[in-house]
mmCIF file of C-alpha atoms in Angstrom:
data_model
loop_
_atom_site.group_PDB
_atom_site.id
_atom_site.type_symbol
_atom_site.label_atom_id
_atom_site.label_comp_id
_atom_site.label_asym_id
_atom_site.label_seq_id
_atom_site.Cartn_x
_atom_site.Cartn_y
_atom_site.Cartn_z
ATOM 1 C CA UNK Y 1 -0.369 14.198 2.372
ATOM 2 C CA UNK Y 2 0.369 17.437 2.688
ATOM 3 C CA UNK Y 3 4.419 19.531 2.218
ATOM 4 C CA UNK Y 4 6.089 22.058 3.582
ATOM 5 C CA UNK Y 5 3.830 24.815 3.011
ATOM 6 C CA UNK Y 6 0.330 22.353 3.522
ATOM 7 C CA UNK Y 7 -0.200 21.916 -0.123
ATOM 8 C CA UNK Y 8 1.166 18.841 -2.445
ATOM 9 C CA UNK Y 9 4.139 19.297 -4.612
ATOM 10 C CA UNK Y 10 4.175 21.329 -7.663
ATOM 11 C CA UNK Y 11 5.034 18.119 -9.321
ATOM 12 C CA UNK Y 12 1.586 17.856 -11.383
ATOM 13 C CA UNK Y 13 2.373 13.876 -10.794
ATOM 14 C CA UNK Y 14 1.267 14.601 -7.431
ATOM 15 C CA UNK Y 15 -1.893 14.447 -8.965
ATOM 16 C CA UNK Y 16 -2.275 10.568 -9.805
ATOM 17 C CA UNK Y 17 -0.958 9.291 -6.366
ATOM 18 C CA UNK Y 18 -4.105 7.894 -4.650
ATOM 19 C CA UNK Y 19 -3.184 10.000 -1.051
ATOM 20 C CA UNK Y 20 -6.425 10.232 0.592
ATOM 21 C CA UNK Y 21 -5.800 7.391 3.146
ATOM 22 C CA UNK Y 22 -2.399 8.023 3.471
ATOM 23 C CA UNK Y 23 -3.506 11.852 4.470
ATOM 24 C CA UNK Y 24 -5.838 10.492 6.800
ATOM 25 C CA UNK Y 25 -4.107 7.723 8.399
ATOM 26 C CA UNK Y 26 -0.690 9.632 8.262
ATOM 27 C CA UNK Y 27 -2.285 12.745 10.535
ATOM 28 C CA UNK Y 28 -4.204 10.673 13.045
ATOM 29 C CA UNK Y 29 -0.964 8.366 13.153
ATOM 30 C CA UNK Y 30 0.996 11.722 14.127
ATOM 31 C CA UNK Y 31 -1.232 12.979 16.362
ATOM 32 C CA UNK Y 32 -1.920 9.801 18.627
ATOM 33 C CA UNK Y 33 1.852 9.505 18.747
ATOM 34 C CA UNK Y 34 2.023 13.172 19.970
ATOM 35 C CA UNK Y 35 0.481 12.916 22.670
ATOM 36 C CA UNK Y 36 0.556 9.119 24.167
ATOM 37 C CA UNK Y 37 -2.437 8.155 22.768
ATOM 38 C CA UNK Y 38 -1.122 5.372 21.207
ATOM 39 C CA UNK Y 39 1.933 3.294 22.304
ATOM 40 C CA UNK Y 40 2.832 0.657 19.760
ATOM 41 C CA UNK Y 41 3.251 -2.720 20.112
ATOM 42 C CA UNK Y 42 6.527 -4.318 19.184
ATOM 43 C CA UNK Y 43 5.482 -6.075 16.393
ATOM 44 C CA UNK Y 44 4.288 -2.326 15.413
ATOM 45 C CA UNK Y 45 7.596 -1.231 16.214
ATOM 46 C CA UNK Y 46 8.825 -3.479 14.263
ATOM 47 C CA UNK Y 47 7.507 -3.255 10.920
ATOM 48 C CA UNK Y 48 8.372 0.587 11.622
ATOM 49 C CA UNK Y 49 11.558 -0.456 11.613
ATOM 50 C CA UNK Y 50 11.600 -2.422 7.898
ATOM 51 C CA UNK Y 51 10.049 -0.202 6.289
ATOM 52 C CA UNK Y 52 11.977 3.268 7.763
ATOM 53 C CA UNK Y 53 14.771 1.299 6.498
ATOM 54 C CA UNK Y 54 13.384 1.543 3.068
ATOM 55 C CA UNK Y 55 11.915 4.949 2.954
ATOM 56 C CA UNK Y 56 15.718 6.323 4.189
ATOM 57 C CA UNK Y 57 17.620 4.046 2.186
ATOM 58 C CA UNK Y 58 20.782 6.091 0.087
ATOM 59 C CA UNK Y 59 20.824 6.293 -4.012
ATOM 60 C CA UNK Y 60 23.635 3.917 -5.265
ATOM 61 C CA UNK Y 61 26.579 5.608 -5.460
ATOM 62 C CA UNK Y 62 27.763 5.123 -9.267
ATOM 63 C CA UNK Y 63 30.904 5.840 -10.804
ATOM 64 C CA UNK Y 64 29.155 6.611 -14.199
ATOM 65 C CA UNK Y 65 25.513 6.752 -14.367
ATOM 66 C CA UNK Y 66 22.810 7.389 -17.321
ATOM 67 C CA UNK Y 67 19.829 9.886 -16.290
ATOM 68 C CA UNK Y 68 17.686 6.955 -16.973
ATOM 69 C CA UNK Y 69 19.843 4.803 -14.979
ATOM 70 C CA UNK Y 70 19.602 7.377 -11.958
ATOM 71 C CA UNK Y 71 15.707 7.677 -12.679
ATOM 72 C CA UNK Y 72 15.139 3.675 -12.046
ATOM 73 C CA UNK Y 73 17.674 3.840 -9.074
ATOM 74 C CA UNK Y 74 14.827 6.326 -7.866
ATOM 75 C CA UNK Y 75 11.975 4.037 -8.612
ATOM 76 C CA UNK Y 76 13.552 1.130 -7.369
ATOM 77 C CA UNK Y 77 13.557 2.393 -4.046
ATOM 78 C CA UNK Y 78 9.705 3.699 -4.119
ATOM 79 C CA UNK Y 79 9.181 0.295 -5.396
ATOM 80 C CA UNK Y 80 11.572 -1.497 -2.010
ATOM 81 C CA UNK Y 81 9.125 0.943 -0.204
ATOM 82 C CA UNK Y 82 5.643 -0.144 -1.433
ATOM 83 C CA UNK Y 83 7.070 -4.325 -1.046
ATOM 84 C CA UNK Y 84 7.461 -3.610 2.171
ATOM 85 C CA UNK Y 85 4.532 -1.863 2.982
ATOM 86 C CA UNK Y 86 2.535 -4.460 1.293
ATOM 87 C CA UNK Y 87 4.579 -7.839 2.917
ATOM 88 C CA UNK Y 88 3.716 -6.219 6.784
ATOM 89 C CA UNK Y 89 0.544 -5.177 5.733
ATOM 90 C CA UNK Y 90 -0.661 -9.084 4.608
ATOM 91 C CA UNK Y 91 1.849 -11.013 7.307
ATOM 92 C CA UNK Y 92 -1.224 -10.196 9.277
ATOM 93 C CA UNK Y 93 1.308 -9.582 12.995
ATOM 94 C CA UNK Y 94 0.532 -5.723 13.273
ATOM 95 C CA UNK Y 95 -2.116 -4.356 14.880
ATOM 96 C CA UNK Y 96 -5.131 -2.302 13.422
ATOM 97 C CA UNK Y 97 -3.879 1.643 13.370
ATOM 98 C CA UNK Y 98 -0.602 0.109 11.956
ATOM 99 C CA UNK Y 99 -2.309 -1.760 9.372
ATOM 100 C CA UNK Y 100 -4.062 1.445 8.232
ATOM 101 C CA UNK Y 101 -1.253 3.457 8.382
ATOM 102 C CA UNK Y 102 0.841 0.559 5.742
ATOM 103 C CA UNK Y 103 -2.309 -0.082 3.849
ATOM 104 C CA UNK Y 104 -2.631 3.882 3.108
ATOM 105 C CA UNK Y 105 1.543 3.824 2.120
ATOM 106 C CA UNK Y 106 0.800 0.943 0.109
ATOM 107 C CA UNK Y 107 -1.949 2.635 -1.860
ATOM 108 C CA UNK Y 108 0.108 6.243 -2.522
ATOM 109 C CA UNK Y 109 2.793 4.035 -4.055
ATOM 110 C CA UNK Y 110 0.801 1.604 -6.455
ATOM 111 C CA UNK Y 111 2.285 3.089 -9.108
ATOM 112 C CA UNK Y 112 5.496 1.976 -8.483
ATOM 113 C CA UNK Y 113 4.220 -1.916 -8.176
ATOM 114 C CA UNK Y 114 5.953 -3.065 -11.404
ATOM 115 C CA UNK Y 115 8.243 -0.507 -12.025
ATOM 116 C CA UNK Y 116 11.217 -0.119 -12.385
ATOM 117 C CA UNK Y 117 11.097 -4.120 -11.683
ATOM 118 C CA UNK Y 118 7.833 -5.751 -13.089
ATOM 119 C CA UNK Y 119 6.696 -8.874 -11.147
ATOM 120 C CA UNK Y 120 8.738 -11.875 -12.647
ATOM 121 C CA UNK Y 121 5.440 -14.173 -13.684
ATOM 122 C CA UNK Y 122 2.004 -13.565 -15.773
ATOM 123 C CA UNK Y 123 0.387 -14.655 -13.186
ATOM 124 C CA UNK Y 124 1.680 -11.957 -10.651
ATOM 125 C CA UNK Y 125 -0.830 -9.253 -9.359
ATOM 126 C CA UNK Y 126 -1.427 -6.407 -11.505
ATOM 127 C CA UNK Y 127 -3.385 -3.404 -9.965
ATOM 128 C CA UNK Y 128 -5.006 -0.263 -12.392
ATOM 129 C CA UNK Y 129 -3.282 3.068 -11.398
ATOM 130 C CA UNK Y 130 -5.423 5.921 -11.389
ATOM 131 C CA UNK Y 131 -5.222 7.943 -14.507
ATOM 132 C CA UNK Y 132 -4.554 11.699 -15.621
ATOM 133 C CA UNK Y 133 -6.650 14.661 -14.455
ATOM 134 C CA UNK Y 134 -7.107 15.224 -18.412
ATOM 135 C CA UNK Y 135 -8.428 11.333 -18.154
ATOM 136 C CA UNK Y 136 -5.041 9.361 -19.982
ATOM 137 C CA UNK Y 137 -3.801 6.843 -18.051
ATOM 138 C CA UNK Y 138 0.396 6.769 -17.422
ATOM 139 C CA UNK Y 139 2.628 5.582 -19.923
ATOM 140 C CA UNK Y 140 3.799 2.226 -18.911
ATOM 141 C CA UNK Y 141 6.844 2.041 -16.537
ATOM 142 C CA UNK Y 142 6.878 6.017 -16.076
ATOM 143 C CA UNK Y 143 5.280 6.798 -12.453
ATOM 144 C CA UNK Y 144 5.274 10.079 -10.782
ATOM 145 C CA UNK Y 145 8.571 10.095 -9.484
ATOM 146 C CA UNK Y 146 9.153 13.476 -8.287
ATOM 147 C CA UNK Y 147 5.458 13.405 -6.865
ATOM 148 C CA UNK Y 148 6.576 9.753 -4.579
ATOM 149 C CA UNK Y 149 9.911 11.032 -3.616
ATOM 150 C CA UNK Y 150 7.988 14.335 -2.163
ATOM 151 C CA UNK Y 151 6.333 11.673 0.468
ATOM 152 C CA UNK Y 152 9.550 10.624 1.832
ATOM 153 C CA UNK Y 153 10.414 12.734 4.209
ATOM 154 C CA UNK Y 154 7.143 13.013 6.499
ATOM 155 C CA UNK Y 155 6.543 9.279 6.211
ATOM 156 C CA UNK Y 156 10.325 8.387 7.548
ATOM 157 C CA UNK Y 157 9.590 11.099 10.419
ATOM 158 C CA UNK Y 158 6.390 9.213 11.259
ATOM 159 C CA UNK Y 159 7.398 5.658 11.073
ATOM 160 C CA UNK Y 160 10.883 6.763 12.877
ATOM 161 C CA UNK Y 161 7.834 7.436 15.802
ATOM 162 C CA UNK Y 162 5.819 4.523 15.168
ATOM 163 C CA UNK Y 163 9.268 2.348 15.567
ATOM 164 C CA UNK Y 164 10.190 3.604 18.796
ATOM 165 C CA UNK Y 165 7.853 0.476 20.756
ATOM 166 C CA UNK Y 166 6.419 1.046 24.306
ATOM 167 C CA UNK Y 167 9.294 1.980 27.166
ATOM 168 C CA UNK Y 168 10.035 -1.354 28.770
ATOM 169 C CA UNK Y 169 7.686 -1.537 31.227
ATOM 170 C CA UNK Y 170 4.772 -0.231 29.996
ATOM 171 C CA UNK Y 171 2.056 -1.735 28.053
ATOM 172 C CA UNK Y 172 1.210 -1.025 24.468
ATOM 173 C CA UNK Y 173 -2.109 1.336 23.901
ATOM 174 C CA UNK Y 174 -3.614 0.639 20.677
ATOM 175 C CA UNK Y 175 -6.345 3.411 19.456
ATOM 176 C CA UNK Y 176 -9.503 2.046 18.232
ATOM 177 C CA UNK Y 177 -9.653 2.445 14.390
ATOM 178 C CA UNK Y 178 -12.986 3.059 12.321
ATOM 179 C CA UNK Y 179 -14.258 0.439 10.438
ATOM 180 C CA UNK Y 180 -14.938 0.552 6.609
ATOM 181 C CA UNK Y 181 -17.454 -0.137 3.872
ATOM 182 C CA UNK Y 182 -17.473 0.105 0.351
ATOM 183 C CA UNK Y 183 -19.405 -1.046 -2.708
ATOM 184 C CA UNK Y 184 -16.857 -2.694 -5.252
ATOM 185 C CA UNK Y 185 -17.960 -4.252 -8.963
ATOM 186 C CA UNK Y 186 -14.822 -6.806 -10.377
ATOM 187 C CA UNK Y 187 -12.430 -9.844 -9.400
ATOM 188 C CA UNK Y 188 -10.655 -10.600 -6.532
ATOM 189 C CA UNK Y 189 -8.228 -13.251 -7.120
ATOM 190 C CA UNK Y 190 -5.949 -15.069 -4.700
ATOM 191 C CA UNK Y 191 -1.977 -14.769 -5.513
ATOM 192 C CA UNK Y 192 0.462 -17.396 -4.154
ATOM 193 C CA UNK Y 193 4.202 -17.969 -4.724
ATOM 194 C CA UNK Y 194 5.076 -21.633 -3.974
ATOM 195 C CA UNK Y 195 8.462 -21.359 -4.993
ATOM 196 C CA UNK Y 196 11.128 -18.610 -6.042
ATOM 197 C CA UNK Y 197 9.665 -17.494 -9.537
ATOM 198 C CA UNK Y 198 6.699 -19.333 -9.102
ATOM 199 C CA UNK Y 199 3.362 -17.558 -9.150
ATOM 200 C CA UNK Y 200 -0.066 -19.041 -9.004
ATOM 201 C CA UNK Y 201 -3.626 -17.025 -9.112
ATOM 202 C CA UNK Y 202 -6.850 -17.995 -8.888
ATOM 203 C CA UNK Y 203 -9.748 -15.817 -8.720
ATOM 204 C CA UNK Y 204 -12.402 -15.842 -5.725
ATOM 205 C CA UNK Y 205 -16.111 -17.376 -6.634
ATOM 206 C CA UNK Y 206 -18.852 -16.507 -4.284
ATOM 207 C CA UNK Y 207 -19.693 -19.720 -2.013
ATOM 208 C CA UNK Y 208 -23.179 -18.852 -3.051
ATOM 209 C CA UNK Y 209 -24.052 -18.215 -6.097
ATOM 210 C CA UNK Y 210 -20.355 -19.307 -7.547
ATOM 211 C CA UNK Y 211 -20.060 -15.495 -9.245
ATOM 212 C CA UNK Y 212 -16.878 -13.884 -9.381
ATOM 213 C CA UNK Y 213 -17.711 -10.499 -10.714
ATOM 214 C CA UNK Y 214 -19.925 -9.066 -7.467
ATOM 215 C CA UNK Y 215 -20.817 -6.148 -7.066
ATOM 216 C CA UNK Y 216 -19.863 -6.928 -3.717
ATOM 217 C CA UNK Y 217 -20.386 -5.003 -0.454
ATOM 218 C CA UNK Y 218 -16.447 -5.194 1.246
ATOM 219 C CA UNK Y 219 -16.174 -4.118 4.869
ATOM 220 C CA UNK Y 220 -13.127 -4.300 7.064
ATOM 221 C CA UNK Y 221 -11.985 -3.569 10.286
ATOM 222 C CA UNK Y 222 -8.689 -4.279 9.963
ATOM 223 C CA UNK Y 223 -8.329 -7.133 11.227
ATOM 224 C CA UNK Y 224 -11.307 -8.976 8.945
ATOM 225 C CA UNK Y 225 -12.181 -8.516 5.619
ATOM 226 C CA UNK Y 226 -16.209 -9.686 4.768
ATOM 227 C CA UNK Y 227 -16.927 -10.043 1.355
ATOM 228 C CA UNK Y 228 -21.105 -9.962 0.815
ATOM 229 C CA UNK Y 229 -22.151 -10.985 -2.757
ATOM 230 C CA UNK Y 230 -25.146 -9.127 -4.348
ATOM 231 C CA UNK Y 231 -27.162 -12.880 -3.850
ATOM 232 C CA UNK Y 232 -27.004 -11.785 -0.280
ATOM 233 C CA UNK Y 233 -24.272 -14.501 0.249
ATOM 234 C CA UNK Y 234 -21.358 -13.472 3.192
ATOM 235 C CA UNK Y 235 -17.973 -14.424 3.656
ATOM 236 C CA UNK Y 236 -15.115 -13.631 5.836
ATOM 237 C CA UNK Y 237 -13.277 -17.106 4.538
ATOM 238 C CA UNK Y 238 -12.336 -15.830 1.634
ATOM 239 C CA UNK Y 239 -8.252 -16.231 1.975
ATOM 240 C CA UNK Y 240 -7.132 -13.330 0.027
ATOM 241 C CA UNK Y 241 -4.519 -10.915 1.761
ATOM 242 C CA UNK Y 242 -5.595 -7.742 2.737
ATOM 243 C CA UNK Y 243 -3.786 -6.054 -0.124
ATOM 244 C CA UNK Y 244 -5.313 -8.058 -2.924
ATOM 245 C CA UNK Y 245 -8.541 -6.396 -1.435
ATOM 246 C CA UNK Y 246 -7.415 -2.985 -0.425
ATOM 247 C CA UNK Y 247 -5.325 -2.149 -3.750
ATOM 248 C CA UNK Y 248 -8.308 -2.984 -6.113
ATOM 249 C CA UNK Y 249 -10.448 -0.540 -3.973
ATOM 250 C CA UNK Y 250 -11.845 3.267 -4.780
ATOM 251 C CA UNK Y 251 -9.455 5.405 -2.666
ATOM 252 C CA UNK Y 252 -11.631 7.124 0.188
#
């Protein structure tokens, strides 16, 4: 995504966020809003709505506050941001260019998936961030923050947009978005939380040849994820939410 003067921060963070979908989706989301090409839906509108609430959300106001207390007050809302982006994304009720759009957010801000707050249970999700340009990974717990804060203020202009729905009256307009392909070599599993603090996982086994570790052709077009084994085997009945695919993924 690009700032102010069309390049990324100076923070050299800006680096390790994974921003090539959000770029992409993020322009083509402007644009299409610009000029009427696309009129969202109010289930679009109102996803908008959550998660401008999160990307505009105030710092706590503290009496007396610790630099590291202030830095996690930062993180925490990057972190509000990215749950919400992620629980729209897999409720499945938005429609394609929206679910680009969130699964593009989602991605910038993996970093921030367990931090400040890590997920409660073992079995909780855990997603690889991408490492340094010098090729060390982050210390853990210490995102970017400078370089996720910089994303702020475009993305609550655009989703201000995207959560103004269709005049009343007129019928949503939906753009056509491009499918995907991509070649991916590792686990899915399936994540569930049957009760508060409760996390189960189980990992996805090919209906053919019962592997688990492809390399598997995904494609998606937003709507449907297809999983195709390397024994040729296909599946679209997979169950896993769109994240637990997406977030594993190469960015492109």
């Amino acid at each position: 995504m690009t700032h102010g003067d069309g390049g990324p921060p100076a923070d050299s963070g800006a680096r390790t966020l994974r921003t090539r979908s959000l770029d992409r989706e993020s322009a083509r989301a402007e644009r299409l809003l610009a000029t009427g090409g696309w009129l969202p839906a109010p289930a679009d509108a109102e996803a908008a709505t959550r998660v401008l609430a999160r990307l505009t959300a105030p710092l706590p106001i503290r009496r007396t506050a610790s630099e590291r207390t202030h830095t996690a007050d930062r993180d925490r809302r990057l972190q509000r941001v990215l749950r919400s982006a992620v629980h729209h994304l897999d409720a499945g009720a938005v429609g394609a260019p929206t679910a680009a759009l969130l699964a593009g957010v989602a991605r910038a801000l993996l970093p921030w998936h367990a931090a400040p707050n890590p997920p409660a249970a073992a079995a909780a999700p855990r997603y690889d961030t991408p490492p340094e340009p010098n090729g060390a990974a982050h210390a853990p717990g210490r995102p970017p923050t400078d370089a996720g804060e910089a994303l702020l203020p475009r993305l609550s202009s655009l989703f201000a947009s995207l959560a103004e729905a269709a005049p009343a009256g007129a019928a949503s307009a939906a753009p056509p978005v491009e499918p995907w392909s991509v070649r991916y070599a590792g686990r899915f599993r399936h994540y569930g939380r049957p009760a508060p603090q409760v996390w189960t996982a189980r990992t996805f086994h090919c209906p053919g040849c019962a592997g688990a570790d492809g390399p598997w052709t995904v494609t998606c077009d937003w709507r449907l994820v297809t999983l195709v084994c390397v024994c040729g085997s296909v599946s679209d009945d997979h169950g896993l939410a769109f994240s637990e695919v997406w977030l594993l993924l190469p960015d492109g």
